Short mmCIF file of C-alpha atoms in Angstrom, two decimals:
data_model
loop_
_atom_site.label_atom_id
_atom_site.label_comp_id
_atom_site.label_asym_id
_atom_site.label_seq_id
_atom_site.Cartn_x
_atom_site.Cartn_y
_atom_site.Cartn_z
CA ASP B 1 28.72 15.93 -75.37
CA ALA B 2 28.21 12.23 -74.85
CA LYS B 3 30.45 10.38 -72.44
CA THR B 4 32.78 7.59 -73.44
CA THR B 5 34.07 4.54 -71.61
CA GLN B 6 37.45 3.00 -72.40
CA PRO B 7 39.55 0.32 -70.74
CA THR B 8 42.24 1.74 -68.58
CA SER B 9 45.06 -0.13 -70.22
CA MET B 10 45.84 -2.62 -72.92
CA ASP B 11 48.88 -4.21 -74.44
CA CYS B 12 49.76 -5.90 -77.68
CA ALA B 13 52.77 -7.37 -79.40
CA GLU B 14 54.74 -5.37 -81.88
CA GLY B 15 53.60 -6.10 -85.42
CA ARG B 16 50.19 -7.29 -84.36
CA ALA B 17 46.95 -5.36 -84.65
CA ALA B 18 45.91 -3.27 -81.69
CA ASN B 19 42.16 -3.04 -81.22
CA LEU B 20 41.06 -0.34 -78.83
CA PRO B 21 37.37 -0.33 -77.87
CA CYS B 22 35.22 2.58 -76.85
CA ASN B 23 31.65 2.68 -75.58
CA HIS B 24 29.53 5.75 -76.26
CA SER B 25 26.04 4.48 -75.63
CA THR B 26 24.49 7.94 -75.24
CA ILE B 27 25.85 9.33 -78.50
CA SER B 28 23.52 11.65 -80.39
CA GLY B 29 22.82 11.50 -84.08
CA ASN B 30 24.89 14.59 -84.81
CA GLU B 31 27.94 13.56 -82.77
CA TYR B 32 31.11 12.32 -84.37
CA VAL B 33 33.53 9.87 -82.79
CA TYR B 34 37.10 11.24 -82.64
CA TRP B 35 40.27 9.49 -81.64
CA TYR B 36 43.39 11.21 -80.42
CA ARG B 37 46.52 9.89 -78.80
CA GLN B 38 49.13 11.33 -76.51
CA ILE B 39 52.63 9.99 -76.59
CA HIS B 40 54.32 10.60 -73.25
CA SER B 41 53.68 14.28 -72.44
CA GLN B 42 53.51 15.50 -76.00
CA GLY B 43 50.53 17.35 -77.45
CA PRO B 44 47.51 15.19 -78.36
CA GLN B 45 47.72 13.92 -81.89
CA TYR B 46 44.66 13.57 -84.07
CA ILE B 47 44.20 10.03 -85.45
CA ILE B 48 40.83 9.64 -87.11
CA HIS B 49 37.16 10.46 -86.80
CA GLY B 50 33.84 9.16 -88.14
CA LEU B 51 30.09 9.53 -87.93
CA LYS B 52 28.59 6.15 -88.82
CA ASN B 53 30.61 4.65 -91.65
CA ASN B 54 33.87 2.88 -91.07
CA GLU B 55 36.87 5.03 -91.78
CA THR B 56 40.46 4.33 -92.69
CA ASN B 57 43.48 6.54 -93.07
CA GLU B 58 47.24 6.08 -93.08
CA MET B 59 47.33 5.74 -89.31
CA ALA B 60 44.37 3.62 -88.36
CA SER B 61 40.91 2.26 -89.06
CA LEU B 62 37.76 3.17 -87.18
CA ILE B 63 34.95 0.66 -86.94
CA ILE B 64 31.62 2.04 -85.66
CA THR B 65 28.81 -0.35 -84.79
CA GLU B 66 25.54 0.01 -86.63
CA ASP B 67 23.76 1.39 -83.57
CA ARG B 68 26.73 3.78 -83.04
CA LYS B 69 26.91 2.91 -79.38
CA SER B 70 30.46 1.70 -79.60
CA SER B 71 33.51 1.84 -81.80
CA THR B 72 36.95 0.26 -82.19
CA LEU B 73 40.15 1.92 -83.22
CA ILE B 74 42.44 -0.48 -85.07
CA LEU B 75 46.15 0.05 -85.46
CA PRO B 76 46.83 -2.66 -88.05
CA HIS B 77 50.53 -3.25 -87.34
CA ALA B 78 51.44 -1.74 -84.00
CA THR B 79 54.97 -0.51 -83.46
CA LEU B 80 56.79 0.47 -80.32
CA ARG B 81 56.17 4.11 -81.26
CA ASP B 82 52.43 3.51 -80.92
CA THR B 83 52.78 3.17 -77.18
CA ALA B 84 50.60 6.06 -75.96
CA VAL B 85 47.36 7.01 -74.25
CA TYR B 86 44.46 6.79 -76.70
CA TYR B 87 41.43 8.99 -76.23
CA CYS B 88 38.01 8.35 -77.67
CA ILE B 89 35.96 11.57 -77.74
CA VAL B 90 32.51 12.35 -79.11
CA ARG B 91 31.57 15.86 -80.16
CA VAL B 92 28.92 17.60 -82.22
CA ALA B 93 29.60 18.06 -85.88
CA GLY B 94 29.53 21.66 -87.02
CA ASP B 95 30.14 22.85 -83.50
CA SER B 96 31.71 26.25 -83.79
CA SER B 97 33.82 25.58 -80.75
CA TYR B 98 36.31 22.74 -80.77
CA LYS B 99 35.97 21.94 -77.15
CA LEU B 100 37.32 18.45 -76.65
CA ILE B 101 36.50 16.69 -73.39
CA PHE B 102 39.35 14.32 -72.67
CA GLY B 103 38.76 11.36 -70.41
CA SER B 104 41.41 9.14 -68.97
CA GLY B 105 41.85 7.18 -72.18
CA THR B 106 43.42 3.79 -72.75
CA ARG B 107 47.08 3.37 -72.05
CA LEU B 108 48.38 1.12 -74.84
CA LEU B 109 51.68 -0.61 -74.34
CA VAL B 110 53.21 -2.19 -77.41
CA ARG B 111 55.55 -4.99 -76.36
CA PRO B 112 58.67 -5.92 -78.38
CA GLU S 1 53.48 19.08 -92.85
CA PRO S 2 52.10 22.25 -91.20
CA GLU S 3 52.31 22.27 -87.43
CA VAL S 4 51.41 24.35 -84.43
CA THR S 5 54.48 25.83 -82.79
CA GLN S 6 54.71 26.79 -79.15
CA THR S 7 57.38 28.76 -77.35
CA PRO S 8 59.04 28.45 -74.94
CA SER S 9 59.11 24.71 -74.40
CA HIS S 10 59.72 25.24 -70.70
CA GLN S 11 59.04 28.32 -68.56
CA VAL S 12 59.95 28.72 -64.95
CA THR S 13 58.45 31.67 -63.11
CA GLN S 14 58.10 33.02 -59.63
CA MET S 15 54.69 32.90 -57.98
CA GLY S 16 52.85 36.14 -58.58
CA GLN S 17 54.65 36.94 -61.81
CA GLU S 18 52.98 37.35 -65.17
CA VAL S 19 53.75 34.88 -67.94
CA ILE S 20 52.92 34.86 -71.62
CA LEU S 21 52.83 31.60 -73.51
CA ARG S 22 53.12 31.91 -77.25
CA CYS S 23 51.74 29.89 -80.09
CA VAL S 24 51.88 30.08 -83.87
CA PRO S 25 48.83 28.24 -85.20
CA ILE S 26 48.68 26.62 -88.62
CA SER S 27 48.45 29.45 -91.13
CA ASN S 28 45.06 28.89 -92.71
CA HIS S 29 43.30 27.93 -89.49
CA LEU S 30 40.69 30.18 -88.03
CA TYR S 31 40.00 28.65 -84.63
CA PHE S 32 42.50 28.65 -81.80
CA TYR S 33 42.48 26.95 -78.41
CA TRP S 34 44.34 26.53 -75.20
CA TYR S 35 44.30 23.36 -73.11
CA ARG S 36 46.30 22.47 -70.09
CA GLN S 37 47.38 19.24 -68.39
CA ILE S 38 48.52 19.15 -64.82
CA LEU S 39 51.05 16.42 -64.27
CA GLY S 40 49.36 13.02 -64.10
CA GLN S 41 45.90 14.42 -64.82
CA LYS S 42 43.60 14.77 -67.81
CA VAL S 43 43.92 17.26 -70.62
CA GLU S 44 41.53 20.14 -69.81
CA PHE S 45 39.99 22.69 -72.14
CA LEU S 46 40.64 26.32 -71.23
CA VAL S 47 39.42 28.54 -74.03
CA SER S 48 38.56 28.77 -77.69
CA PHE S 49 39.04 31.87 -79.85
CA TYR S 50 37.59 32.87 -83.18
CA ASN S 51 37.31 36.11 -85.09
CA ASN S 52 39.30 37.95 -82.47
CA GLU S 53 37.13 37.05 -79.58
CA ILE S 54 36.62 34.26 -77.10
CA SER S 55 33.95 31.85 -78.28
CA GLU S 56 33.95 29.60 -75.24
CA LYS S 57 35.84 29.26 -71.98
CA SER S 58 35.92 26.84 -69.10
CA GLU S 59 35.57 27.51 -65.39
CA ILE S 60 39.33 27.29 -65.12
CA PHE S 61 39.73 30.31 -67.39
CA ASP S 62 39.13 32.99 -64.77
CA ASP S 63 40.15 36.66 -64.69
CA GLN S 64 43.78 35.73 -64.24
CA PHE S 65 43.83 34.37 -67.78
CA SER S 66 43.60 36.23 -71.06
CA VAL S 67 44.19 35.39 -74.71
CA GLU S 68 45.18 37.57 -77.59
CA ARG S 69 46.02 37.41 -81.25
CA PRO S 70 48.39 40.36 -81.42
CA ASP S 71 49.20 39.98 -85.10
CA GLY S 72 48.35 37.74 -88.00
CA SER S 73 50.35 34.78 -86.81
CA ASN S 74 50.69 34.63 -83.04
CA PHE S 75 48.19 33.51 -80.42
CA THR S 76 49.10 34.09 -76.79
CA LEU S 77 47.90 33.00 -73.35
CA LYS S 78 48.67 35.36 -70.51
CA ILE S 79 48.50 34.46 -66.85
CA ARG S 80 48.54 37.69 -64.87
CA SER S 81 49.63 36.53 -61.43
CA THR S 82 50.77 32.96 -61.47
CA LYS S 83 49.97 30.54 -58.66
CA LEU S 84 51.64 27.27 -57.76
CA GLU S 85 48.63 25.39 -59.08
CA ASP S 86 49.11 26.93 -62.52
CA SER S 87 52.08 24.61 -63.00
CA ALA S 88 51.15 22.40 -65.95
CA MET S 89 51.69 21.66 -69.59
CA TYR S 90 49.86 24.17 -71.73
CA PHE S 91 48.83 23.09 -75.20
CA CYS S 92 47.79 25.36 -78.03
CA ALA S 93 45.66 23.98 -80.83
CA SER S 94 44.14 25.23 -84.06
CA SER S 95 41.55 24.04 -86.52
CA GLU S 96 39.96 25.01 -89.81
CA TYR S 97 36.30 25.58 -90.33
CA ARG S 98 35.12 24.24 -93.68
CA GLY S 99 31.54 25.02 -94.39
CA ARG S 100 29.49 24.00 -91.36
CA LEU S 101 31.95 21.40 -90.20
CA ASN S 102 34.64 22.18 -87.71
CA THR S 103 37.56 20.01 -88.63
CA GLU S 104 40.05 18.21 -86.45
CA ALA S 105 42.29 20.26 -84.18
CA PHE S 106 46.03 20.06 -84.32
CA PHE S 107 47.98 20.51 -81.15
CA GLY S 108 51.41 21.97 -80.46
CA GLN S 109 54.02 20.21 -78.40
CA GLY S 110 53.22 22.28 -75.35
CA THR S 111 54.88 24.63 -72.93
CA ARG S 112 55.74 23.26 -69.53
CA LEU S 113 55.07 26.00 -67.00
CA THR S 114 56.64 25.64 -63.59
CA VAL S 115 55.66 28.13 -60.91
CA VAL S 116 58.03 28.24 -57.95
#
């Protein structure tokens, strides 16, 4: 699976958009970009995933560059409860094993 | 909303003892996983399980570890002889498999294992 690079930490003000970048310059054509987050020591929580088109769900939006070498997770109106470690992970679609390789992620602090 | 349930939430055990961590995956999911997270470190993959057999395991998952689906709802992780370094949060996860696409995995809230 391709490696990802994320900033160690970020912060944003409550109510503002949080934009979390991720570089995955070695991504292969059949690899999806997944985002998970971990609030304190809870289990990782799935947020969103995409292949090449931008995606949006009730939690977030995912913007993937045309060359697929980077992506941005957008939390449109961050709340204090969004304070967490955010993980960007790439994995092969159709892979029969859901082996997720977690990096260190980005620690997002949402300020009041 | 369906969720993965893990019990107990916290387990304290003596070094050398056997422990069994239990998980109830989401009911229509076919793939099951165990991950662990040592305090302050990354989440690490241990094992994946499908169709009553291990489909993949990491180097961490040595002979001291085993997994089982004893009935139609539970999925267990057994550590035969616990060591101090087994102290960690253990997360169970499950996922569907629709067509050729493995869908997103859902994680439980974890069991904190403390070996003393």
